[in-house]
mmCIF file of C-alpha atoms in Angstrom:
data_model
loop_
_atom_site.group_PDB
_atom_site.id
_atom_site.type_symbol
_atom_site.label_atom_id
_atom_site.label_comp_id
_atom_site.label_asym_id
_atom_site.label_seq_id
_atom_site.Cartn_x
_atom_site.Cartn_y
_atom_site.Cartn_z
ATOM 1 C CA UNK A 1045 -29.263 -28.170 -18.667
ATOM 2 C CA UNK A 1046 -27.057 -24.976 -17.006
ATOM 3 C CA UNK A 1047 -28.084 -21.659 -18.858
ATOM 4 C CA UNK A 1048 -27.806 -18.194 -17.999
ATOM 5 C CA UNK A 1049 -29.811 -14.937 -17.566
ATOM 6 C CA UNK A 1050 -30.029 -12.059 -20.019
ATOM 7 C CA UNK A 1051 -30.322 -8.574 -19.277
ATOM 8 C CA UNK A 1052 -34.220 -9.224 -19.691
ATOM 9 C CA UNK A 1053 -34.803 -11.781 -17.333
ATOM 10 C CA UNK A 1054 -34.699 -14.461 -19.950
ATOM 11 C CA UNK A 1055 -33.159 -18.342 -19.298
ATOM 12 C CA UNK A 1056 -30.464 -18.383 -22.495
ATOM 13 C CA UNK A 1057 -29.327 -22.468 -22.916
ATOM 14 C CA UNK A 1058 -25.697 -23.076 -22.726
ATOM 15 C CA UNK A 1059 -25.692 -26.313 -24.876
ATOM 16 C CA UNK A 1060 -27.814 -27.220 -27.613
ATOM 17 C CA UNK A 1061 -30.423 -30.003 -27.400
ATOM 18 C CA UNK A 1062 -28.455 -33.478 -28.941
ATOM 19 C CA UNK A 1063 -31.240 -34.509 -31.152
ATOM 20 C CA UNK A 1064 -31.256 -30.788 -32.485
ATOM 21 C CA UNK A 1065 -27.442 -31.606 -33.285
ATOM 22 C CA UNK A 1066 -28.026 -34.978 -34.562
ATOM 23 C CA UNK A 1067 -30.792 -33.968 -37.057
ATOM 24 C CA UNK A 1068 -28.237 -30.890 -38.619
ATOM 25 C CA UNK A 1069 -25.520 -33.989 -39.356
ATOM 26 C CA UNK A 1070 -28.352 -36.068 -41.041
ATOM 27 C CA UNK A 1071 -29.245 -33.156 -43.181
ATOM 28 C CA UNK A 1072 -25.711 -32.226 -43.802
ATOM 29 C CA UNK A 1073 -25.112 -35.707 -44.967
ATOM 30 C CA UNK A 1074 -25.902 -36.479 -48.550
ATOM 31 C CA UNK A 1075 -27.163 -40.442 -49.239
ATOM 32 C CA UNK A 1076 -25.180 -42.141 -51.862
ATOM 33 C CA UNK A 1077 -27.273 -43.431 -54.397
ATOM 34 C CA UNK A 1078 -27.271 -47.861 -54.675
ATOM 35 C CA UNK A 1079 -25.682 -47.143 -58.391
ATOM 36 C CA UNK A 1080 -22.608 -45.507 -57.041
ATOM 37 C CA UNK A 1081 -22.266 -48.698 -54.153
ATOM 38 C CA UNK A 1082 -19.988 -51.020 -56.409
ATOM 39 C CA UNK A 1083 -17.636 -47.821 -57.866
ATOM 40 C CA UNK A 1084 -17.369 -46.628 -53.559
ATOM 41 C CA UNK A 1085 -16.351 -50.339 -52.608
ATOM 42 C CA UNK A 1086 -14.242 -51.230 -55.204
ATOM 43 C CA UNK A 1087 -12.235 -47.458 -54.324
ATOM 44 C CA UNK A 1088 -12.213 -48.111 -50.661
ATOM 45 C CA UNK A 1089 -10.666 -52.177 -51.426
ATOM 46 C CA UNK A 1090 -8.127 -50.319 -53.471
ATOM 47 C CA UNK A 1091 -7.702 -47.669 -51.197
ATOM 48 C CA UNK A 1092 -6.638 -51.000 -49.034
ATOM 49 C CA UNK A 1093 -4.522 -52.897 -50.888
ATOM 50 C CA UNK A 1094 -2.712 -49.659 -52.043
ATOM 51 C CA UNK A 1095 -2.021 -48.605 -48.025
ATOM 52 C CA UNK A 1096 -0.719 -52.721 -47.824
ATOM 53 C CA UNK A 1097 2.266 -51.700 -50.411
ATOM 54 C CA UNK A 1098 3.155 -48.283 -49.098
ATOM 55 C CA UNK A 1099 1.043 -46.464 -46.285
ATOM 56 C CA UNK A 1100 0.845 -42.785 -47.700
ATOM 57 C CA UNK A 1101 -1.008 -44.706 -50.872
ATOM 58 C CA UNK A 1102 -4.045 -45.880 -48.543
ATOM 59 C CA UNK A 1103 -4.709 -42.074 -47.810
ATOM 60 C CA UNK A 1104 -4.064 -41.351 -51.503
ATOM 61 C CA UNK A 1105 -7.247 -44.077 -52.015
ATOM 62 C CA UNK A 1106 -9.410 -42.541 -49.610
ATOM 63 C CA UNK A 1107 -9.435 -39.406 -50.419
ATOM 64 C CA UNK A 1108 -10.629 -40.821 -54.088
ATOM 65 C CA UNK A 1109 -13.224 -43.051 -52.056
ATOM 66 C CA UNK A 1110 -14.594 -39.992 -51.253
ATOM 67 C CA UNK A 1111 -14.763 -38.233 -53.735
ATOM 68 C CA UNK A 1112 -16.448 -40.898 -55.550
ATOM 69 C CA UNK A 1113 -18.962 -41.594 -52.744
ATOM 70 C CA UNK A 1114 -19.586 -37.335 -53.428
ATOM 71 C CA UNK A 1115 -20.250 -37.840 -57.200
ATOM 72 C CA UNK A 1116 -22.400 -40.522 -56.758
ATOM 73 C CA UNK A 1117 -24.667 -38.595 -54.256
ATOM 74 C CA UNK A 1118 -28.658 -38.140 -54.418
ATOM 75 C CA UNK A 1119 -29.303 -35.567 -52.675
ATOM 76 C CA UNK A 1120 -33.465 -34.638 -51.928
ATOM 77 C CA UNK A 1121 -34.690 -31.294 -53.986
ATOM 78 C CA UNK A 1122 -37.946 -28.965 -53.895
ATOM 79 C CA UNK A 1123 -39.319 -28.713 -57.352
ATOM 80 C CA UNK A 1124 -41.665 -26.091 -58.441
ATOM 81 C CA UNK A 1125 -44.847 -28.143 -59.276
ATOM 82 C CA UNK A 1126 -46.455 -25.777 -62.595
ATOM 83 C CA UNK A 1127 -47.205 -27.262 -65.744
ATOM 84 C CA UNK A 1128 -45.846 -24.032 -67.427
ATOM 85 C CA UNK A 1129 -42.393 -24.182 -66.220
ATOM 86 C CA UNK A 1130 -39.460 -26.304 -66.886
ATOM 87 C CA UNK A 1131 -37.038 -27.281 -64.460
ATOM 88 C CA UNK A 1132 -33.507 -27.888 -64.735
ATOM 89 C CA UNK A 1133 -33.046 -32.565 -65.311
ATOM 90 C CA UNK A 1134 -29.054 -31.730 -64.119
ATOM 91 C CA UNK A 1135 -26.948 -29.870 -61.624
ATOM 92 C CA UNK A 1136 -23.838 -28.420 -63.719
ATOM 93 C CA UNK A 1137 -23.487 -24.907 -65.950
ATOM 94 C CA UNK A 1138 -25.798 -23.826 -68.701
ATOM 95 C CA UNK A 1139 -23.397 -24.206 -71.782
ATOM 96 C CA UNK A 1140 -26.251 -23.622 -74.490
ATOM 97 C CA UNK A 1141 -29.328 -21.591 -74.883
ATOM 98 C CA UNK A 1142 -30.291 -21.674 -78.893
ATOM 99 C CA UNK A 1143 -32.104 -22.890 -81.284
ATOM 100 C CA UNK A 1144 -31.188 -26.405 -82.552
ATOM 101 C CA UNK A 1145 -32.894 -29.291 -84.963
ATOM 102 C CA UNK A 1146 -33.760 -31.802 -82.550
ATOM 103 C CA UNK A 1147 -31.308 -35.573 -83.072
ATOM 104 C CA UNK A 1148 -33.126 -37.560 -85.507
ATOM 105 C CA UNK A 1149 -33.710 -40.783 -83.349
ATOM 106 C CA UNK A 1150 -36.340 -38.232 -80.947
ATOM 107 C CA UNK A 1151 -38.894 -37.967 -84.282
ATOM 108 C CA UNK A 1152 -39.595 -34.441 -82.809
ATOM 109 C CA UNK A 1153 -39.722 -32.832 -86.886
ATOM 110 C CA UNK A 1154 -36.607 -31.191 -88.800
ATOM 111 C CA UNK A 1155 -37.606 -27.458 -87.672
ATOM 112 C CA UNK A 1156 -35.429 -25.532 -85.254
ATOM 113 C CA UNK A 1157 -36.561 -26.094 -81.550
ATOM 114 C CA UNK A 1158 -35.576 -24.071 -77.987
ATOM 115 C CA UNK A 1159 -32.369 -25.936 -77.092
ATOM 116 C CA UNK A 1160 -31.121 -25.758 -73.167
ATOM 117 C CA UNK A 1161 -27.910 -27.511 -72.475
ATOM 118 C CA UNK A 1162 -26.631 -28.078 -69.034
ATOM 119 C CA UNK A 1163 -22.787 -29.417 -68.854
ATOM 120 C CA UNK A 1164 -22.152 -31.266 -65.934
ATOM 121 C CA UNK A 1165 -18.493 -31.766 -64.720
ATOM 122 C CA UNK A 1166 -17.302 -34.078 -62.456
ATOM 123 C CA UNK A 1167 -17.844 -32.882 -59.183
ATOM 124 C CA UNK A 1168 -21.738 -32.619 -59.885
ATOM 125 C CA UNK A 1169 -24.777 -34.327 -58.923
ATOM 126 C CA UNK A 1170 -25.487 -36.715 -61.921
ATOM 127 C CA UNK A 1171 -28.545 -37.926 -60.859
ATOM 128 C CA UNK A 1172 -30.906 -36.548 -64.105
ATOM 129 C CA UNK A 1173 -34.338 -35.353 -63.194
ATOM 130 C CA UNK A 1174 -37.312 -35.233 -65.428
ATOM 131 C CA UNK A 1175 -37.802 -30.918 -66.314
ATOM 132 C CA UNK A 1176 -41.890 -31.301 -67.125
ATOM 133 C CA UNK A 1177 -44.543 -33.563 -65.951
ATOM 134 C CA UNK A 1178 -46.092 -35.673 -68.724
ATOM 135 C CA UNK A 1179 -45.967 -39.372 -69.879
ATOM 136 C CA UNK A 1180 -42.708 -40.657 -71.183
ATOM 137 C CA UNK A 1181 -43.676 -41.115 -75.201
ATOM 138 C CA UNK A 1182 -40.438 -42.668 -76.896
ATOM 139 C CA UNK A 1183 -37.039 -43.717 -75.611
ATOM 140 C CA UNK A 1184 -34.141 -43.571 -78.158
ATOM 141 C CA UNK A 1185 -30.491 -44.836 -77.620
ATOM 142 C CA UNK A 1186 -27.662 -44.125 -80.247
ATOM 143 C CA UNK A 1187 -24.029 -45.304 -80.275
ATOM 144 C CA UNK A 1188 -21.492 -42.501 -80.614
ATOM 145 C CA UNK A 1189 -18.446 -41.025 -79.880
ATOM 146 C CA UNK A 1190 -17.372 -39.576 -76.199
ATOM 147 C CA UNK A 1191 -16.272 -35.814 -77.508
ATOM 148 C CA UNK A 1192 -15.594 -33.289 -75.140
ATOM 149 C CA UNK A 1193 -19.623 -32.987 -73.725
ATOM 150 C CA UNK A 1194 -18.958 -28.752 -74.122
ATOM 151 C CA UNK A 1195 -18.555 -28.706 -77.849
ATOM 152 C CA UNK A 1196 -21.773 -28.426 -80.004
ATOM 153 C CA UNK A 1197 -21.161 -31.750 -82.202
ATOM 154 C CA UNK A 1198 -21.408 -33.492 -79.228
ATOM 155 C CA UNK A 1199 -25.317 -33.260 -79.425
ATOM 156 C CA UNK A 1200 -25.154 -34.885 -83.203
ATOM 157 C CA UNK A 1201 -21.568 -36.996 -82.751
ATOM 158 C CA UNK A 1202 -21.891 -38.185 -79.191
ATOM 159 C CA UNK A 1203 -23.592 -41.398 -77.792
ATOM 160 C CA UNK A 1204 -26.918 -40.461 -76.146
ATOM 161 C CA UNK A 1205 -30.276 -41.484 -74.785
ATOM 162 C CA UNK A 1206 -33.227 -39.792 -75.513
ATOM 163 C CA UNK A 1207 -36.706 -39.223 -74.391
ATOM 164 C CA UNK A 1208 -39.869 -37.825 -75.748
ATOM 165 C CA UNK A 1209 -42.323 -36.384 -72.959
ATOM 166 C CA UNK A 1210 -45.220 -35.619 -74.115
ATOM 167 C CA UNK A 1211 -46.417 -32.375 -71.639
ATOM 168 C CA UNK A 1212 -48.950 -30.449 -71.530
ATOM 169 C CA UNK A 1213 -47.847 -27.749 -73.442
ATOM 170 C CA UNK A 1214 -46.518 -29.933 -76.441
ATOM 171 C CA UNK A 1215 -43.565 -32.824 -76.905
ATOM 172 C CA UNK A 1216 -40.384 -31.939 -75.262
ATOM 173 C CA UNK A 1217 -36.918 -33.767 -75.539
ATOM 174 C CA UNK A 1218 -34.478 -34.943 -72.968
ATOM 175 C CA UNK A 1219 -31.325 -36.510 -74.422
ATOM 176 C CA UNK A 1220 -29.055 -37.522 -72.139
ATOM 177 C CA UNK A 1221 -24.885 -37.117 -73.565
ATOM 178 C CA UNK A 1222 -22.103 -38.926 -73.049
ATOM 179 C CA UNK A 1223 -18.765 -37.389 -72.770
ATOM 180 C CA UNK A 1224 -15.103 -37.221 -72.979
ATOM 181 C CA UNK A 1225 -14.994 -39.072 -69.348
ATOM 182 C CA UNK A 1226 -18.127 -40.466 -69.079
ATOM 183 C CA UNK A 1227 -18.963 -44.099 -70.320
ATOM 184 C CA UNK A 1228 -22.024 -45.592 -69.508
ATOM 185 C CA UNK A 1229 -26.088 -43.921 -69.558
ATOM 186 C CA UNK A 1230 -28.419 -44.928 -67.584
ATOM 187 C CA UNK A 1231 -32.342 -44.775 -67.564
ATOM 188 C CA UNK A 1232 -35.018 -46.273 -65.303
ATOM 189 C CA UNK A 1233 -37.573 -45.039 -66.876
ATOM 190 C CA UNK A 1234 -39.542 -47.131 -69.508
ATOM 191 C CA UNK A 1235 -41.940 -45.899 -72.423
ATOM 192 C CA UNK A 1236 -45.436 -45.062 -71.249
ATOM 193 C CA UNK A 1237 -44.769 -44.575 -68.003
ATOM 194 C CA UNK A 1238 -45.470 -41.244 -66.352
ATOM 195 C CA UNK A 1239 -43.212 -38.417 -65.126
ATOM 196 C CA UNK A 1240 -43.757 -36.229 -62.409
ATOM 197 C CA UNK A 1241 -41.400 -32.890 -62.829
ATOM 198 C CA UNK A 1242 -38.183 -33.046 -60.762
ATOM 199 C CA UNK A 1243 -38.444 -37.047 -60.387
ATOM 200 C CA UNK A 1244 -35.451 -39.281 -61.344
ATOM 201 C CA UNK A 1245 -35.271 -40.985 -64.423
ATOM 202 C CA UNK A 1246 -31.618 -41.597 -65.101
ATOM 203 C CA UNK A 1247 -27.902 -41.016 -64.595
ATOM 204 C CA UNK A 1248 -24.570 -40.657 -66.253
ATOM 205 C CA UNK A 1249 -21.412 -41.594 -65.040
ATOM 206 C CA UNK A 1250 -18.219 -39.196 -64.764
ATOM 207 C CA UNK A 1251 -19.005 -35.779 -67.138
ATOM 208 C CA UNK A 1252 -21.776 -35.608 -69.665
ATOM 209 C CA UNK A 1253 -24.423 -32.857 -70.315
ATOM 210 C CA UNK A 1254 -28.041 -32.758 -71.019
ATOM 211 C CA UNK A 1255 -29.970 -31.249 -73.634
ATOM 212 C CA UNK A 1256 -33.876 -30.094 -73.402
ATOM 213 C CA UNK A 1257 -35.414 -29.304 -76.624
ATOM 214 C CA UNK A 1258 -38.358 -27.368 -76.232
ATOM 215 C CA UNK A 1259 -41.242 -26.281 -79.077
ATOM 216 C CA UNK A 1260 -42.839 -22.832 -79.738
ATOM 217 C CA UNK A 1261 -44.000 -21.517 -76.866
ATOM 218 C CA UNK A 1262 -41.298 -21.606 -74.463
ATOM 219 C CA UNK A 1263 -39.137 -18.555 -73.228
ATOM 220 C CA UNK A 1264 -35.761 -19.416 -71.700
ATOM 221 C CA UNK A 1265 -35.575 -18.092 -67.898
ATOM 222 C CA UNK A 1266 -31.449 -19.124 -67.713
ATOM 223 C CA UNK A 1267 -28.569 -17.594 -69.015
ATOM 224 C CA UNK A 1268 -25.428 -18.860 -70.179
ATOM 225 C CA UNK A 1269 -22.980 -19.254 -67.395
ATOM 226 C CA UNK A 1270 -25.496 -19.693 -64.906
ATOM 227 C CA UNK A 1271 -25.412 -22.685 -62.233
ATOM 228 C CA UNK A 1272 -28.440 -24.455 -62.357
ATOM 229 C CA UNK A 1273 -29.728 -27.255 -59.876
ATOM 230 C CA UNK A 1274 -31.264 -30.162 -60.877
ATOM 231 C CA UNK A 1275 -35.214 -30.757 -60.069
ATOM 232 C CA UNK A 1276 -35.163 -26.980 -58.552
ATOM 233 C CA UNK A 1277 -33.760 -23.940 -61.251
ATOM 234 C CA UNK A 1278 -36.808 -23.255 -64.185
ATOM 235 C CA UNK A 1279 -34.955 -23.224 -66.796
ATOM 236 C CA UNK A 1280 -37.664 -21.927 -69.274
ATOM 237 C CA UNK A 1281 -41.063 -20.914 -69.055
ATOM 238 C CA UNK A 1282 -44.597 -21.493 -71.259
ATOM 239 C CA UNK A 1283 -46.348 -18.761 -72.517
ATOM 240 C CA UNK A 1284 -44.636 -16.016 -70.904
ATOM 241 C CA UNK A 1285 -45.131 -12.529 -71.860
ATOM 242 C CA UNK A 1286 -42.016 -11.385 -69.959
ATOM 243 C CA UNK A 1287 -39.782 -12.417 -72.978
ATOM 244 C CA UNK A 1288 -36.074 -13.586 -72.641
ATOM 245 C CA UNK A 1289 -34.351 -13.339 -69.253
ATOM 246 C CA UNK A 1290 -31.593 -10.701 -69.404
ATOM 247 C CA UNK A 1291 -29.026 -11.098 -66.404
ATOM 248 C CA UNK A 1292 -25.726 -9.568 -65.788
ATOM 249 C CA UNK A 1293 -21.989 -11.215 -64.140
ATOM 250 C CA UNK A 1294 -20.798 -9.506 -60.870
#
């Protein structure tokens, strides 16, 4: 390996060591998760037989091969391991912090709880991550409409799965939205079964939101606007003293 001498005697590399290189393009590159397989292939054979009837067509395809390959992706995340914090279940934009009777189906009382919505948009991560550790309670599915995720009768109107998580600092709710684009929910996660925070438990296909009801107890640490990250942003926080998180747009 050549190198040369700085002004302090020391041996400076020229070139970088290959498996130094090679482990920055593994990182860089974001796994596709096995739901998101079938959608990739079926883009890239049409992609294919597009480019057979006119060429430009086949780069048309591609381009959407990728793109779907990018939704689909699974990317690894750090998540804070307290019992007192919740962490974000999507990537996307908070669209909602209020407080909102919890959907029926959940069984979660008829009193206003904490609500935290996070809208996710197409280009997201939709791989949904559990916010709390705790043992999965109750799973509830309901047939709705596919509204426009954003607007606020999408919680009541839309179809959804929820869950019930029963946590150490009470029963929280994860309900899962459909919306305008998006057409199928999915959960592998079963009733009973335990939840670590920031593990997978489900994802929805092309634009949805999620919504975390929370009881008394919990201050929100997000604001609305803010970019949160699945498995990694606290969204809210257990018996804080600090109160409600006050941020400003620069």
């Amino acid at each position: 390996m050549s190198g040369f001498q700085s002004s302090h005697g020391q041996n400076i590399s020229k070139t970088e060591d290959p498996m130094d290189l090679f482990e920055t393009i593994r990182k860089t590159i974001v796994p596709v998760h096995k739901e998101g397989y079938p959608f990739v292939a079926a883009f890239f054979v049409a992609s294919l037989v597009l480019g057979w009837i006119w060429d430009p067509l086949f780069w048309v395809g591609l381009v959407l091969t990728l793109w779907c390959a990018y939704f689909f992706r699974d990317p690894e995340r750090v998540t804070p391991q307290d019992d007192d914090l919740v962490i974000s279940p999507a990537d996307g934009r908070v669209s909602s912090v209020q407080m909102s009777i919890p959907p029926e189906e959940l069984n979660l009382g008829h009193e206003p709880m904490l609500r935290i919505t996070v809208f996710m948009n197409v280009f997201n991560c939709h791989v949904n991550r559990a916010p709390v550790r705790g043992r999965v309670t109750a799973i509830a599915y309901k047939e709705g409409q596919f509204l426009n995720a954003e607007l606020d009768k999408a919680s009541v109107d839309n179809e959804r799965n929820g869950l019930v998580i029963d946590s150490k600092n009470g029963q929280i709710g994860v309900v899962q939205i459909a919306g305008l684009v998006a057409r199928r929910i999915i959960c592998w996660t079963n009733p009973n079964e335990p939840l670590d925070a920031g593990e997978r438990f489900g994802l929805i296909r092309f634009g949805s939101r999620l919504d975390v009801f929370l009881p008394a107890g919990f201050e929100p640490r997000v604001s609305l606007g803010q970019t949160a990250i699945a498995g990694e942003t606290v969204i809210a926080e257990f018996g804080s003293t600090k109160g409600p998180t006050i941020s400003r747009r620069s």
